[in-house]
Coordinates of C-alpha atoms and ligand atoms in Angstrom, one line a residue:
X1 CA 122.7 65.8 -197.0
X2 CA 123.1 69.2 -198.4
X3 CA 121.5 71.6 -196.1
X4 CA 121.4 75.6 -196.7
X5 CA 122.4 76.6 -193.1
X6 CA 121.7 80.6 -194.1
X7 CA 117.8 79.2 -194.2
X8 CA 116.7 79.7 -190.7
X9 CA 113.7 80.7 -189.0
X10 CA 112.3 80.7 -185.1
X11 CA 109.8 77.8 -185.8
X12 CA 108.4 77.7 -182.1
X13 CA 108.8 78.1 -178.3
X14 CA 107.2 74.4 -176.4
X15 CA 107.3 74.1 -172.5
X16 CA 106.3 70.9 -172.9
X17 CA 106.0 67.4 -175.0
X18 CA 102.9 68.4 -176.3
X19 CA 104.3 71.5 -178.0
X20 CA 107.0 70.1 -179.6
X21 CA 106.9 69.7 -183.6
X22 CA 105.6 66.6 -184.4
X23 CA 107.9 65.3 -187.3
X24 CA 110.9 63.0 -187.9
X25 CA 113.6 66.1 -188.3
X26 CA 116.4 65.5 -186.4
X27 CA 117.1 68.2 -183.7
X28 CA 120.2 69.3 -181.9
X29 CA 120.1 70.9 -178.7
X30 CA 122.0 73.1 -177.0
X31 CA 122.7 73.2 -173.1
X32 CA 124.9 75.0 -170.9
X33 CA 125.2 77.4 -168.0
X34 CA 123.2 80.7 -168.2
X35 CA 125.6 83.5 -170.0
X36 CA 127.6 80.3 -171.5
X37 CA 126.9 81.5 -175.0
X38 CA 124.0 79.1 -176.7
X39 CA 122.1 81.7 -178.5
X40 CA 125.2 83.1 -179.7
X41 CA 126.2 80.0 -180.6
X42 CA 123.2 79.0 -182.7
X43 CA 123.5 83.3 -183.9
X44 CA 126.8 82.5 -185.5
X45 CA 126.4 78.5 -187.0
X46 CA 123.5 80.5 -188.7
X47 CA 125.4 83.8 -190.0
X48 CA 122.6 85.3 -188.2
X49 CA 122.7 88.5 -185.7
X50 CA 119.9 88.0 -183.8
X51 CA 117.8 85.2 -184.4
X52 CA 118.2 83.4 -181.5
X53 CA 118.2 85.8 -178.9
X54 CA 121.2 86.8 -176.9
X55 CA 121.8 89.6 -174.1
X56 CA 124.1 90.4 -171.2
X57 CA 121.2 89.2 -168.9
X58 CA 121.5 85.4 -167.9
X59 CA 118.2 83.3 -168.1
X60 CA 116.8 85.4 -171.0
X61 CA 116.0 82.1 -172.8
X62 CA 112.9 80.4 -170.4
X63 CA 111.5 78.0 -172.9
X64 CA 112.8 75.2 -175.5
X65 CA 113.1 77.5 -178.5
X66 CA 113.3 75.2 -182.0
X67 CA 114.8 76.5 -185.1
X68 CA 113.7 75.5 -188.4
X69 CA 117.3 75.1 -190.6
X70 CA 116.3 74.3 -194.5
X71 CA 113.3 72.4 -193.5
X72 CA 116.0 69.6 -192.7
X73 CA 116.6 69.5 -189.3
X74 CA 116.6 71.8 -185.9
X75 CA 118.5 73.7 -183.4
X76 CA 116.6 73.6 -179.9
X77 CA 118.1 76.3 -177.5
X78 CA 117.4 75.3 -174.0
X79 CA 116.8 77.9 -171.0
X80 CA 120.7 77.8 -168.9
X81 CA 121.0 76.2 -165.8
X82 CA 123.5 77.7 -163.0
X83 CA 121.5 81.7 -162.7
X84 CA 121.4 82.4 -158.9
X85 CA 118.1 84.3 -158.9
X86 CA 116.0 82.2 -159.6
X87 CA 113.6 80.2 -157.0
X88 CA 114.0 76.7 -156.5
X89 CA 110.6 76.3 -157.7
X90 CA 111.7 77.6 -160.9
X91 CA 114.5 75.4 -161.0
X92 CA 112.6 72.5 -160.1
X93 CA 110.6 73.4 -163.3
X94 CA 113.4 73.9 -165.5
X95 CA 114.7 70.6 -164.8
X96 CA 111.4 68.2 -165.4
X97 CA 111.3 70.5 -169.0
X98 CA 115.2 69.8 -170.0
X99 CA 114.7 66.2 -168.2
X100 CA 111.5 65.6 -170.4
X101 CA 113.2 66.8 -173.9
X102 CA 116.4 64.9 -173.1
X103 CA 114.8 61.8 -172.0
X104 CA 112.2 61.1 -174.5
X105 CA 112.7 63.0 -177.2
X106 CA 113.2 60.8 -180.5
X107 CA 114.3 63.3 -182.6
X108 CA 117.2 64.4 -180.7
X109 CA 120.7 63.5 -182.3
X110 CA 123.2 64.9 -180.2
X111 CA 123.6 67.9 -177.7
X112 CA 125.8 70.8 -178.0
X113 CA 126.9 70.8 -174.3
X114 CA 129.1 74.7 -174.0
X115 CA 131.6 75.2 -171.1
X116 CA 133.2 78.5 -171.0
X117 CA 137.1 77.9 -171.5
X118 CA 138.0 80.3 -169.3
X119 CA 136.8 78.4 -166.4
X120 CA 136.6 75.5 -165.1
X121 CA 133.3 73.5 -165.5
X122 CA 131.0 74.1 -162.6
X123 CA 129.3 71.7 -160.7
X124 CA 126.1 72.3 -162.9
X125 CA 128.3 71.5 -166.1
X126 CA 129.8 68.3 -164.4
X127 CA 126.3 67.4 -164.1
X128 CA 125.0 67.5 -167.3
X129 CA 128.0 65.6 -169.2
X130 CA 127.2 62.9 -166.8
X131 CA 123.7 63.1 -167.2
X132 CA 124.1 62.9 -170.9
X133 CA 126.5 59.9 -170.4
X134 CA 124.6 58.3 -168.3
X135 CA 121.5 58.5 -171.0
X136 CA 124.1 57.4 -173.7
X137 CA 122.8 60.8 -175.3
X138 CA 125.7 61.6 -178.1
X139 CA 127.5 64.9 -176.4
X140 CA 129.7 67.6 -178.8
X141 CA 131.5 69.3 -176.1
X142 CA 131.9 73.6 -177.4
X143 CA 134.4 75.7 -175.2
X144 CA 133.1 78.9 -175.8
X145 CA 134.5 82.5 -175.6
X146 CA 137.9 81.2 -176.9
X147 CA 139.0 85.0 -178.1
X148 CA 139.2 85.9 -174.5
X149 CA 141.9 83.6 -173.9
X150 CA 145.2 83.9 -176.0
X151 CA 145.7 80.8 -178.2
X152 CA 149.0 79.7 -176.2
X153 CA 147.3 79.4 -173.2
X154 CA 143.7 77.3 -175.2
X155 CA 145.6 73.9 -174.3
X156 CA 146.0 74.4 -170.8
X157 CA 142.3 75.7 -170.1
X158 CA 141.0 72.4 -172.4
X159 CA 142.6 70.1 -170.5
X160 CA 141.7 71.3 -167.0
X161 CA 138.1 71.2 -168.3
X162 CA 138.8 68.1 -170.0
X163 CA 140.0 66.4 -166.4
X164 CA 137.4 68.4 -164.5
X165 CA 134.1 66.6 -167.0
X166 CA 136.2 63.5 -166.5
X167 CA 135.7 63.5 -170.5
X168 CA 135.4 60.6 -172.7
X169 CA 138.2 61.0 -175.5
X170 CA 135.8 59.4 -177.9
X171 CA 133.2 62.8 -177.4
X172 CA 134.2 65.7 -179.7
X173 CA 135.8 69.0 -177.9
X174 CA 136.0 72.2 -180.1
X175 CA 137.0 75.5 -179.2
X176 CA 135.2 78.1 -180.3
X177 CA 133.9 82.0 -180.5
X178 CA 130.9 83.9 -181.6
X179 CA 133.2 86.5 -181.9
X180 CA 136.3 85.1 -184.4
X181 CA 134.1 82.4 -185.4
X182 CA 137.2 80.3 -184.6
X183 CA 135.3 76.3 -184.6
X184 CA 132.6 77.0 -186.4
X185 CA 133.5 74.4 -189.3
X186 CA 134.5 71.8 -186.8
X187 CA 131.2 72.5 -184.9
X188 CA 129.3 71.8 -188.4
X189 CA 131.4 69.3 -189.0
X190 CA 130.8 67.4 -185.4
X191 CA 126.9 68.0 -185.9
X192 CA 126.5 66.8 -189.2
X193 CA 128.3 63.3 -188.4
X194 CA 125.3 62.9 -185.5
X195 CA 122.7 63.9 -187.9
Ligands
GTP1 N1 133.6 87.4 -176.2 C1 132.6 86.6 -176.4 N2 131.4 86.8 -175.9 C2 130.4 85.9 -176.1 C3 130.6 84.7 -176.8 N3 129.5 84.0 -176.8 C4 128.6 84.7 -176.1 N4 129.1 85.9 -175.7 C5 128.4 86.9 -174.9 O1 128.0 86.3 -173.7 C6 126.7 86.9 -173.3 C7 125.6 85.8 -173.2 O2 125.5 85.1 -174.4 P1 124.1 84.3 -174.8 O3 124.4 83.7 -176.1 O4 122.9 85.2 -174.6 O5 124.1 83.2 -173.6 P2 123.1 82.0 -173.4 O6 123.9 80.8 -173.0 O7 122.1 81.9 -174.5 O8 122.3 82.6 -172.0 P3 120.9 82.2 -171.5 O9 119.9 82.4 -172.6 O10 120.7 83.2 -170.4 O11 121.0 80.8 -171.0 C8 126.3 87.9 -174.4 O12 126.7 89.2 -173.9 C9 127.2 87.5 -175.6 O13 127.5 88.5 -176.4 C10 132.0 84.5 -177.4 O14 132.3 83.5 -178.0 N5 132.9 85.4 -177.1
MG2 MG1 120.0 82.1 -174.6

């Protein structure tokens, strides 16, 4: 499938099933911790600065935003999980929305699951990969804000994260940054194969 990545528009914001587009596009979404780096993520697979928006502030992202690429398939950045002020009400919203797109959604090929590899996964992140196991939900695994480690020290923080997600060796793990664009070809690479 030859798809013109640089073609990329906001489509639409849902909260819920009955927003979502109502097609056969495939979508991949994106999860992670607040802060983690999604919409930069999406920013740079698109060569775009600020189409999906970013900022210093975690939980800026509040809905599931869907990305139109080429009229051929989607990008879905979901709201982070993991940011402190916010009520458990809130949260309990957040996770019937994520639950609800993740669980039912026929159009969803894979999700972009991002880990900072500085850290270690949090409990939150542990979560989700088994979450996504357990719903046999095909999992790309992107270790973002590689620039801020130096590359002789990248194997080290992969495999503590690696041991921490108790990760499946047959799941993909790239490295990557929004900043040296270091992964980005693998990422495409790893999301085309699930479309
Ligand atoms: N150095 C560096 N900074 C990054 C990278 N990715 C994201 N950031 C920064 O991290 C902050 C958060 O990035 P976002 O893309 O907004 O994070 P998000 O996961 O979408 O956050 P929420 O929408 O709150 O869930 C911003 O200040 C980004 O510039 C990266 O690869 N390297
Ligand atoms: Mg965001």
């Amino acid at each position: 499938m030859e798809i013109n990545t640089h073609n990329a528009e906001i489509l639409l914001s849902a909260a819920n099933k009955s927003h979502y587009p109502q097609d056969e596009l495939p979508e991949i979404a994106l999860a992670g911790r607040s802060n983690v780096g999604k919409s930069s993520f999406i920013n740079t697979m698109l060569n775009r600065k600020n189409l999906a928006r970013t900022s210093g502030k975690p939980g800026k992202t509040q809905l599931l935003n869907f990305f139109n690429i080429d009229d051929k398939m989607r990008f879905v950045d979901v709201p982070g999980y993991g940011y402190a002020r916010v009520s458990k009400k809130e949260r309990e919203k957040w996770g019937r929305m994520i639950e609800e797109y993740l669980t039912t959604r026929e159009n969803l090929r894979a999700v972009v699951s991002l880990v900072d590899l500085r850290h270690d996964p949090s409990a939150d992140d542990v979560q989700m990969y088994e979450f996504l196991k357990y719903y046999e939900i095909p999992v790309i695994i992107v270790a973002t804000k590689a620039d801020k480690i130096p590359r002789g020290k990248w194997n080290k923080h992969e495999s503590a994260i690696k041991k921490k997600l108790n990760f499946d060796p047959s799941d993909d793990f790239i490295l990557f940054s929004s900043v040296s664009k270091a992964g980005m070809d693998q990422a495409w690479d790893a999301i085309f194969e699930k479309l």
